[in-house]
Amino acid sequence: MKNLLQATTIALSLCTAALAAEPVDVRLTVTQEAAGPRIEPEVYGHFAEHLGTGIYGGLWVGPESKIPNTRGWRNDVVGALRKLQVPVVRWPGGCFADDYDWRDGIGAPAKRPARLNKIWGNVIEPNRVGTHEFMDLVEQLGAEAYIAGNMGSMTPRSMGQWLEYMTSDSKSSLAEERRRNGRDKPWKVKYFGIGNESWGCGGSMRPEFQADLHNQYETFLHAPVVRVASGDGQANDHLVEVLMERSGSHLDALTLHYYTLPGDWTKHGSATGFDAQEWAKTLKGAIGIEGRIDAVTRIMDKHDPARRVALYVDEWGTWYDAEPGTNPGFLQQQNSLRDALVAALSFNVFHRHTERVKMTNIAQMVNVLQAMVLADGPRMVLTPTYHAFDLYKPFRGAVPVKATLRAPNWRTGDVELPAVDASVARATDGSTVLALVNLDPQRPARVQTNLTGAVRGRMLTAAAMDAHNTFAQPNALMPAPFTAGAAASPLTLELPPKSVVVVTVMQ
Ligand code: AHR
């Protein structure tokens, strides 16, 4: 009996293996017709908060550190981020922003106050990184600054004064103070956030109260910035309605926060060592952002049919349980192939909504949540999410085009997902850029297209769903060149299971 069972099990696994090798058939028909306005480079934006080692240690080591740095900012991390062509960085929070006094972070470093970072781990915030240092970072990166102002615990006068301090070319006391602190020329501050998650950590406000307050604070911002209002993060349509109705003329962009977690807010789920069910739940969660963008867009369209106001998804990404042994308030997590797929699927959604989505900021840049880089002491490693950002570079400035994707669904347990997701755009040089994500961890996909031409591309895949890079093995998961199947015409692309493929087709 035992032998019979064993024989049956072996036969079944062979059968599964044979099935696993069988590719799923997918059809992708690409048209020449634009599907929306261009993909703004800021859609690939970032977020760096005074949280855990996201700034201190991860990005900033101080000018006196043995770790090679430029005026305190780590050369290795900044160098890696420069290669990514970071378009914009949001700072100093998140929740931290609404407890931050900008005056703590200017003047002689030794005289700056030590505050408690009550939001994140109750650790000392030394204020060694303040306005001057952050603006140096964005200049080193060649990125735009997106300053998150404090509407939760400071006055409108203080917010207005911060903006004047940074941007005034006059002889005002604030501009002169900036000069005395070492910066003669005003900085360019392109984006200014008025509060963060005002419904929660930013002040626990009712939407109606927030709208009034937003209008009040905005009135005192006397510089030409893109005025960003703190928007939804809790699937709260009413909040969006109220802000668009009462504050529509006082804002240029509204934010959306969306986090992906396989579990719930009490037990998020682990960053590694997960099964196929958790893989699928996470990807389903990531795709779920599209429903929120649709819902928010519908409300915005009602109040702003001319589409003047942009939607900034200025916090998004995965949020797992903190790595065992780390401070839970530091939100430190490993980053695997699954995160690369989350990023790719999210980019595809953003590309489908370019009429409103003009900026997004992944949470966060270094060592926090779905980071690009993990750094510890002198060591640094690039994550799979970094590589996903890198793969998608050809989409910046490209115009999405209409395409039809016919892909079967893939199912595990009670989760059903499309086997393949795609995004297609026309790049500025006339080439067609194609991103294909194979969500199925078992089966490859054969994608038949109606495209012809020379193909150049890269892919990200691995044997394990939770493949990741470590300090000991920093190149365990790296992009590999992608070649199209046997010079077929029209093109047929063979996607490995659990993969992200980005190709450029020159016709
Ligand atoms: O990114 C971490 C935190 O998540 C941010 O500070 C806050 O805005 C959000 O709740």
Coordinates of C-alpha atoms and ligand atoms in Angstrom, one line a residue:
M1 CA 0.0 0.0 0.0
K2 CA 2.8 2.4 1.0
N3 CA 4.6 1.6 -2.2
L4 CA 1.5 2.2 -4.2
L5 CA 1.1 5.6 -2.5
Q6 CA 4.7 6.5 -3.2
A7 CA 4.4 5.5 -6.8
T8 CA 1.2 7.6 -7.2
T9 CA 2.9 10.6 -5.5
I10 CA 5.9 10.3 -7.8
A11 CA 3.6 10.0 -10.8
L12 CA 1.6 13.1 -9.7
S13 CA 4.7 15.2 -9.1
L14 CA 6.1 14.2 -12.5
C15 CA 2.8 15.2 -14.0
T16 CA 2.9 18.6 -12.2
A17 CA 6.4 19.1 -13.3
A18 CA 5.4 18.4 -16.9
L19 CA 2.5 20.8 -16.5
A20 CA 4.7 23.4 -14.9
A21 CA 7.0 23.4 -17.9
E22 CA 4.1 23.9 -20.3
P23 CA 3.9 27.6 -21.2
V24 CA 0.7 29.7 -20.9
D25 CA -0.3 31.2 -24.3
V26 CA -0.8 35.0 -24.2
R27 CA -1.6 37.4 -27.0
L28 CA -0.6 41.0 -27.0
T29 CA -1.9 43.2 -29.8
V30 CA -0.3 46.7 -29.9
T31 CA -1.8 49.7 -31.7
Q32 CA -0.3 53.0 -32.7
E33 CA -3.0 54.9 -30.8
A34 CA -2.0 56.9 -27.6
A35 CA -3.7 55.7 -24.5
G36 CA -3.0 58.8 -22.5
P37 CA -0.5 61.6 -21.9
R38 CA 3.2 60.8 -21.5
I39 CA 4.6 59.0 -18.4
E40 CA 6.1 61.8 -16.4
P41 CA 9.6 60.9 -15.1
E42 CA 8.3 61.8 -11.6
V43 CA 6.2 58.7 -11.7
Y44 CA 9.5 57.0 -10.7
G45 CA 9.9 59.3 -7.6
H46 CA 11.2 58.5 -4.1
F47 CA 10.5 59.2 -0.5
A48 CA 13.1 59.5 2.3
E49 CA 11.8 60.0 5.9
H50 CA 13.6 60.5 9.2
L51 CA 12.7 57.0 10.2
G52 CA 15.0 54.3 11.4
T53 CA 18.1 54.2 9.4
G54 CA 16.5 55.6 6.3
I55 CA 18.5 58.8 6.6
Y56 CA 21.0 58.4 9.4
G57 CA 23.3 55.5 8.5
G58 CA 21.5 54.6 5.3
L59 CA 22.1 57.8 3.4
W60 CA 23.9 60.1 5.8
V61 CA 27.1 59.2 7.7
G62 CA 28.4 62.7 8.4
P63 CA 31.5 64.4 6.9
E64 CA 33.7 63.0 9.6
S65 CA 32.8 59.4 8.8
K66 CA 35.4 56.9 7.5
I67 CA 32.7 55.8 5.0
P68 CA 33.5 57.7 1.8
N69 CA 31.0 60.6 1.6
T70 CA 30.4 64.0 0.0
R71 CA 29.6 66.5 2.7
G72 CA 28.1 63.7 4.8
W73 CA 26.1 61.8 2.2
R74 CA 27.4 58.3 1.4
N75 CA 29.1 58.1 -2.0
D76 CA 28.1 54.5 -2.6
V77 CA 24.4 55.0 -1.9
V78 CA 24.2 58.3 -3.7
G79 CA 26.2 56.9 -6.6
A80 CA 23.7 54.0 -7.0
L81 CA 20.7 56.3 -6.8
R82 CA 22.3 58.7 -9.3
K83 CA 22.4 55.7 -11.7
L84 CA 18.7 55.3 -11.2
Q85 CA 18.1 58.9 -12.2
V86 CA 16.0 59.7 -9.3
P87 CA 13.6 62.5 -10.5
V88 CA 12.2 63.7 -7.1
V89 CA 12.6 63.1 -3.4
R90 CA 9.9 63.7 -0.8
W91 CA 11.3 64.7 2.6
P92 CA 11.3 64.8 5.7
G93 CA 8.2 62.6 6.2
G94 CA 5.6 61.0 6.3
C95 CA 4.3 61.1 9.8
F96 CA 7.6 62.7 10.9
A97 CA 6.8 65.8 8.8
D98 CA 3.8 66.8 11.0
D99 CA 6.0 66.7 14.1
Y100 CA 9.0 68.5 12.5
D101 CA 10.1 72.0 13.3
W102 CA 12.3 73.2 10.3
R103 CA 14.1 75.6 12.6
D104 CA 15.6 72.6 14.5
G105 CA 17.5 71.6 11.4
I106 CA 19.3 74.9 10.4
G107 CA 22.3 76.7 11.8
A108 CA 25.5 75.3 13.4
P109 CA 25.1 71.5 13.6
A110 CA 26.6 71.4 17.1
K111 CA 23.9 73.8 18.3
R112 CA 21.0 72.0 16.8
P113 CA 18.6 70.4 19.4
A114 CA 18.2 66.7 20.0
R115 CA 14.6 65.8 19.8
L116 CA 12.7 62.6 20.4
N117 CA 11.5 61.0 17.2
K118 CA 8.2 60.1 18.9
I119 CA 6.7 58.8 15.7
W120 CA 9.4 56.3 14.9
G121 CA 10.9 54.3 17.7
N122 CA 11.3 57.2 20.2
V123 CA 15.0 57.5 19.3
I124 CA 17.0 60.7 19.4
E125 CA 16.6 62.9 16.3
P126 CA 19.9 64.8 16.2
N127 CA 18.8 67.2 13.5
R128 CA 22.2 66.8 11.9
V129 CA 20.3 66.5 8.6
G130 CA 18.2 69.6 8.0
T131 CA 17.1 71.8 5.1
H132 CA 20.7 72.6 3.9
E133 CA 21.8 69.0 4.0
F134 CA 18.6 67.7 2.3
M135 CA 18.9 70.3 -0.5
D136 CA 22.5 69.3 -1.0
L137 CA 21.4 65.6 -1.4
V138 CA 18.8 66.5 -4.1
E139 CA 21.5 68.6 -5.8
Q140 CA 23.9 65.6 -5.7
L141 CA 21.2 63.4 -7.1
G142 CA 20.1 65.9 -9.7
A143 CA 16.5 65.5 -8.4
E144 CA 13.7 67.9 -7.6
A145 CA 12.8 68.6 -4.0
Y146 CA 9.4 67.7 -2.7
I147 CA 9.2 69.3 0.8
A148 CA 6.5 68.0 3.2
G149 CA 5.3 70.8 5.4
N150 CA 3.9 70.6 8.9
M151 CA 0.2 71.4 9.1
G152 CA -0.4 69.1 12.0
S153 CA 1.5 70.8 14.8
M154 CA 2.9 74.1 13.6
T155 CA 1.4 77.4 12.4
P156 CA 0.8 78.6 8.9
R157 CA 3.3 81.4 9.6
S158 CA 6.0 78.9 10.3
M159 CA 5.2 76.9 7.1
G160 CA 5.3 80.1 5.0
Q161 CA 8.5 81.2 6.7
W162 CA 10.2 77.9 5.8
L163 CA 9.3 78.3 2.2
E164 CA 10.6 81.9 2.3
Y165 CA 13.8 80.8 3.9
M166 CA 14.4 78.3 1.1
T167 CA 13.3 80.2 -1.9
S168 CA 13.6 84.0 -1.4
D169 CA 16.2 86.0 -3.3
S170 CA 15.4 89.1 -1.3
K171 CA 17.2 90.8 1.6
S172 CA 14.5 89.6 4.1
S173 CA 15.8 88.4 7.5
L174 CA 14.9 84.9 6.6
A175 CA 16.8 85.0 3.3
E176 CA 19.8 86.6 5.0
E177 CA 19.7 83.9 7.7
R178 CA 19.9 81.3 5.0
R179 CA 22.9 83.1 3.6
R180 CA 24.6 83.3 7.0
N181 CA 24.0 79.5 7.2
G182 CA 26.0 79.0 4.1
R183 CA 23.6 79.2 1.1
D184 CA 23.6 82.3 -0.9
K185 CA 21.4 81.4 -3.8
P186 CA 17.8 80.4 -3.2
W187 CA 17.0 76.8 -3.8
K188 CA 14.4 75.6 -6.2
V189 CA 11.6 73.9 -4.3
K190 CA 9.2 72.6 -7.0
Y191 CA 6.8 70.6 -4.8
F192 CA 5.4 71.6 -1.4
G193 CA 3.2 69.2 0.6
I194 CA 0.6 70.8 3.0
G195 CA 0.4 68.1 5.7
N196 CA 0.5 64.4 5.6
E197 CA -2.2 61.8 6.4
S198 CA -4.2 64.6 8.1
W199 CA -6.8 62.0 8.9
G200 CA -4.3 60.1 11.1
C201 CA -0.8 60.9 12.3
G202 CA -1.0 64.3 10.7
G203 CA -3.6 65.6 13.1
S204 CA -6.6 63.2 13.2
M205 CA -8.8 65.7 11.4
R206 CA -12.2 65.5 9.9
P207 CA -12.1 66.1 6.1
E208 CA -14.1 69.3 6.5
F209 CA -11.7 70.6 9.1
Q210 CA -8.7 69.6 7.0
A211 CA -10.0 71.3 4.0
D212 CA -10.4 74.6 5.8
L213 CA -7.0 74.3 7.4
H214 CA -5.4 73.4 4.1
N215 CA -6.9 76.6 2.5
Q216 CA -5.6 78.6 5.5
Y217 CA -2.0 77.2 5.3
E218 CA -1.9 77.4 1.5
T219 CA -2.7 81.1 1.7
F220 CA 0.6 81.8 3.4
L221 CA 2.8 80.0 0.9
H222 CA 4.0 83.0 -1.1
A223 CA 6.2 81.2 -3.7
P224 CA 5.4 79.5 -6.9
V225 CA 5.3 75.9 -5.8
V226 CA 3.1 72.9 -6.8
R227 CA 0.7 72.9 -3.8
V228 CA 0.1 69.3 -2.7
A229 CA -2.8 68.5 -0.4
S230 CA -2.7 65.4 1.8
G231 CA -5.4 63.0 0.4
D232 CA -6.7 59.5 0.8
G233 CA -5.0 56.5 2.4
Q234 CA -7.9 54.7 3.9
A235 CA -10.2 54.2 0.9
N236 CA -12.2 57.3 2.0
D237 CA -14.1 58.7 -0.9
H238 CA -15.7 61.3 1.3
L239 CA -12.3 62.9 2.0
V240 CA -11.5 63.2 -1.7
E241 CA -15.0 64.7 -2.3
V242 CA -14.6 67.3 0.4
L243 CA -11.0 68.3 -0.5
M244 CA -11.9 68.6 -4.2
E245 CA -15.0 70.6 -3.5
R246 CA -13.7 72.9 -0.7
S247 CA -10.0 73.2 -1.6
G248 CA -10.0 72.5 -5.3
S249 CA -8.8 76.0 -6.1
H250 CA -6.1 75.9 -3.4
L251 CA -4.3 72.9 -4.6
D252 CA -2.5 71.6 -7.6
A253 CA -2.2 68.0 -6.6
L254 CA -3.9 65.6 -4.2
T255 CA -2.1 62.6 -2.7
L256 CA -3.0 58.9 -2.4
H257 CA -1.2 56.5 0.0
Y258 CA -1.4 52.8 -0.8
Y259 CA 0.5 50.0 1.0
T260 CA 0.6 46.3 0.0
L261 CA 0.7 43.7 2.7
P262 CA -0.1 40.0 2.4
G263 CA -1.7 39.9 5.8
D264 CA -3.3 42.7 7.8
W265 CA -2.1 45.6 9.9
T266 CA -1.6 43.4 13.0
K267 CA 0.3 40.7 11.2
H268 CA 1.6 42.0 7.9
G269 CA 3.4 38.8 6.7
S270 CA 7.0 38.0 6.3
A271 CA 9.3 39.5 3.7
T272 CA 10.9 36.2 2.9
G273 CA 10.1 32.5 3.5
F274 CA 6.5 32.8 2.2
D275 CA 4.5 30.3 0.2
A276 CA 2.7 30.6 -3.1
Q277 CA -0.5 31.8 -1.4
E278 CA 1.3 34.7 0.2
W279 CA 3.0 35.5 -3.1
A280 CA -0.4 35.6 -4.8
K281 CA -2.1 37.7 -2.0
T282 CA 0.7 40.2 -2.2
L283 CA 0.5 40.6 -6.0
K284 CA -3.3 40.9 -5.7
G285 CA -2.9 43.6 -3.1
A286 CA -0.5 45.4 -5.4
I287 CA -2.9 45.4 -8.3
G288 CA -5.6 46.6 -6.0
I289 CA -4.1 50.1 -6.2
E290 CA -5.8 50.4 -9.6
G291 CA -9.3 50.3 -8.0
R292 CA -8.3 53.1 -5.6
I293 CA -6.9 55.2 -8.4
D294 CA -10.0 54.6 -10.4
A295 CA -12.2 55.6 -7.5
V296 CA -10.2 58.8 -6.7
T297 CA -10.0 59.7 -10.3
R298 CA -13.8 59.5 -10.8
I299 CA -14.3 62.0 -7.9
M300 CA -11.6 64.3 -9.2
D301 CA -13.1 64.1 -12.7
K302 CA -16.4 65.3 -11.3
H303 CA -14.9 68.4 -9.7
D304 CA -12.1 69.0 -12.1
P305 CA -13.2 67.9 -15.6
A306 CA -10.3 69.8 -17.2
R307 CA -7.9 67.7 -15.2
R308 CA -5.9 70.6 -13.8
V309 CA -5.3 68.8 -10.5
A310 CA -2.8 65.9 -10.5
L311 CA -2.9 62.8 -8.4
Y312 CA 0.4 62.0 -6.6
V313 CA 0.7 58.5 -5.1
D314 CA 3.3 59.8 -2.8
E315 CA 3.6 56.7 -0.6
W316 CA 3.3 53.2 -2.0
G317 CA 5.0 49.8 -1.7
T318 CA 5.1 46.7 0.4
W319 CA 4.9 46.8 4.2
Y320 CA 5.9 43.5 5.9
D321 CA 6.6 42.5 9.5
A322 CA 9.9 44.1 10.6
E323 CA 13.0 41.9 10.2
P324 CA 13.4 39.8 13.4
G325 CA 15.9 41.4 15.8
T326 CA 15.4 44.9 14.4
N327 CA 13.6 47.8 16.1
P328 CA 9.9 47.4 15.0
G329 CA 9.7 51.2 14.8
F330 CA 12.4 51.2 12.1
L331 CA 10.2 49.4 9.5
Q332 CA 13.2 47.5 8.2
Q333 CA 12.4 44.6 5.8
Q334 CA 14.2 42.4 3.2
N335 CA 13.3 42.9 -0.4
S336 CA 12.8 39.9 -2.8
L337 CA 11.8 39.1 -6.3
R338 CA 8.2 39.4 -5.1
D339 CA 8.9 43.1 -4.4
A340 CA 10.2 43.6 -7.9
L341 CA 7.0 42.2 -9.3
V342 CA 5.0 44.5 -7.0
A343 CA 6.9 47.4 -8.3
A344 CA 6.5 46.4 -11.9
L345 CA 2.8 45.8 -11.6
S346 CA 2.4 49.2 -9.9
F347 CA 4.3 50.9 -12.7
N348 CA 2.0 49.2 -15.2
V349 CA -1.0 50.6 -13.3
F350 CA 0.5 54.1 -13.1
H351 CA 1.1 54.0 -16.9
R352 CA -2.6 53.2 -17.4
H353 CA -3.5 56.4 -15.4
T354 CA -1.2 59.1 -16.8
E355 CA -4.2 61.5 -17.2
R356 CA -4.0 62.1 -13.4
V357 CA -1.0 60.2 -12.0
K358 CA 1.9 62.6 -12.5
M359 CA 4.1 61.6 -9.6
T360 CA 4.5 58.7 -7.3
N361 CA 7.0 58.2 -4.4
I362 CA 7.9 54.7 -3.3
A363 CA 8.2 54.2 0.4
Q364 CA 11.1 54.4 0.9
M365 CA 14.5 55.0 -0.5
V366 CA 17.0 53.3 1.8
N367 CA 16.6 50.7 4.6
V368 CA 12.9 51.4 5.2
L369 CA 10.0 49.4 3.8
Q370 CA 10.3 48.6 0.1
A371 CA 13.8 50.1 -0.2
M372 CA 16.0 50.5 -3.3
V373 CA 19.1 50.1 -1.2
L374 CA 20.0 48.3 2.1
A375 CA 23.0 49.7 3.9
D376 CA 24.7 48.8 7.1
G377 CA 27.9 50.3 8.3
P378 CA 30.2 50.4 5.2
R379 CA 28.2 47.8 3.4
M380 CA 25.5 48.4 0.8
V381 CA 23.3 46.1 -1.4
L382 CA 20.9 46.9 -4.2
T383 CA 17.5 45.3 -3.9
P384 CA 15.3 43.7 -6.6
T385 CA 13.1 46.8 -6.4
Y386 CA 16.1 48.9 -7.4
H387 CA 16.5 46.6 -10.4
A388 CA 12.8 46.9 -11.3
F389 CA 13.2 50.7 -11.3
D390 CA 16.3 50.4 -13.4
L391 CA 14.6 48.0 -16.0
Y392 CA 11.7 50.5 -16.4
K393 CA 13.9 53.5 -17.2
P394 CA 12.9 53.5 -20.9
F395 CA 9.3 54.3 -20.0
R396 CA 10.2 57.8 -18.7
G397 CA 8.7 60.4 -21.0
A398 CA 7.2 57.7 -23.2
V399 CA 3.5 57.8 -24.3
P400 CA 1.4 54.8 -23.4
V401 CA -0.3 53.2 -26.4
K402 CA -3.4 51.1 -26.5
A403 CA -2.8 47.4 -26.5
T404 CA -5.0 44.3 -25.9
L405 CA -3.7 41.6 -23.7
R406 CA -5.3 38.2 -23.8
A407 CA -4.0 36.1 -20.9
P408 CA -5.6 33.3 -18.9
N409 CA -6.0 33.6 -15.2
W410 CA -3.8 31.8 -12.7
R411 CA -5.1 30.5 -9.4
T412 CA -3.8 29.4 -6.1
G413 CA -6.1 28.7 -3.2
D414 CA -8.8 31.4 -3.2
V415 CA -6.7 33.9 -5.1
E416 CA -7.1 34.3 -8.8
L417 CA -4.9 36.6 -10.9
P418 CA -4.1 37.2 -14.6
A419 CA -1.1 35.1 -15.5
V420 CA 0.5 38.0 -17.3
D421 CA 0.3 41.8 -17.0
A422 CA 1.7 44.2 -19.6
S423 CA 2.4 47.9 -20.4
V424 CA 3.3 49.3 -23.8
A425 CA 4.5 52.8 -24.6
R426 CA 6.1 54.7 -27.5
A427 CA 9.4 56.2 -26.4
T428 CA 10.7 59.6 -27.6
D429 CA 13.1 57.9 -30.1
G430 CA 10.1 56.1 -31.8
S431 CA 10.8 52.7 -30.4
T432 CA 8.1 50.6 -28.6
V433 CA 8.8 49.8 -25.0
L434 CA 7.1 46.7 -23.6
A435 CA 7.0 45.6 -20.0
L436 CA 5.7 42.1 -19.3
V437 CA 5.2 40.6 -15.9
N438 CA 4.6 36.8 -15.5
L439 CA 2.8 36.5 -12.1
D440 CA 2.7 32.7 -12.2
P441 CA 5.5 31.3 -10.0
Q442 CA 5.3 27.9 -11.8
R443 CA 4.5 28.3 -15.5
P444 CA 6.4 30.2 -18.2
A445 CA 4.3 32.3 -20.7
R446 CA 4.6 32.5 -24.4
V447 CA 3.5 36.0 -25.5
Q448 CA 2.7 36.3 -29.2
T449 CA 2.7 39.9 -30.4
N450 CA 1.9 41.8 -33.6
L451 CA 5.2 43.6 -33.4
T452 CA 8.2 43.3 -35.6
G453 CA 11.7 44.6 -35.3
A454 CA 15.0 44.3 -33.4
V455 CA 14.5 43.6 -29.7
R456 CA 16.8 44.7 -26.9
G457 CA 15.9 44.0 -23.3
R458 CA 16.5 42.7 -19.8
M459 CA 14.6 40.5 -17.3
L460 CA 14.6 39.8 -13.6
T461 CA 13.8 36.3 -12.5
A462 CA 15.0 33.6 -10.1
A463 CA 14.4 30.1 -9.0
A464 CA 12.9 31.0 -5.6
M465 CA 9.9 33.4 -5.1
D466 CA 11.8 35.1 -2.2
A467 CA 15.2 35.3 -4.0
H468 CA 17.0 38.4 -2.6
N469 CA 20.4 40.0 -2.3
T470 CA 22.4 40.1 0.9
F471 CA 25.6 41.7 2.0
A472 CA 27.3 38.3 1.6
Q473 CA 25.7 37.7 -1.8
P474 CA 24.9 41.2 -3.3
N475 CA 24.5 39.9 -6.8
A476 CA 22.2 36.9 -6.2
L477 CA 19.4 38.5 -8.1
M478 CA 20.5 40.7 -11.0
P479 CA 18.9 41.7 -14.3
A480 CA 19.9 39.4 -17.2
P481 CA 19.8 40.1 -20.9
F482 CA 16.6 39.1 -22.6
T483 CA 16.4 37.7 -26.1
A484 CA 13.3 37.2 -28.1
G485 CA 12.5 33.7 -29.4
A486 CA 14.2 32.6 -32.5
A487 CA 14.0 35.8 -34.5
A488 CA 10.3 35.1 -34.9
S489 CA 8.3 37.6 -36.9
P490 CA 6.0 38.9 -35.5
L491 CA 7.7 38.8 -32.2
T492 CA 7.1 36.0 -29.7
L493 CA 8.5 36.5 -26.2
E494 CA 9.1 33.6 -23.8
L495 CA 8.7 34.7 -20.2
P496 CA 10.1 32.6 -17.5
P497 CA 7.8 31.9 -14.5
K498 CA 7.8 34.8 -11.9
S499 CA 9.6 37.3 -14.1
V500 CA 9.7 40.9 -15.1
V501 CA 10.8 41.6 -18.7
V502 CA 11.3 45.0 -20.3
V503 CA 12.2 45.2 -23.9
T504 CA 12.6 47.9 -26.5
V505 CA 11.5 47.1 -30.0
M506 CA 13.0 49.2 -32.8
Q507 CA 10.7 48.9 -35.9
Ligands
AHR1 O1 6.1 55.3 5.2 C1 5.9 55.1 6.5 C2 4.7 55.9 7.0 O2 3.5 55.4 6.4 C3 4.7 57.4 6.8 O3 5.4 58.1 7.7 C4 3.2 57.7 6.9 O4 2.8 58.8 6.1 C5 2.5 56.4 6.4 O5 1.5 56.0 7.3

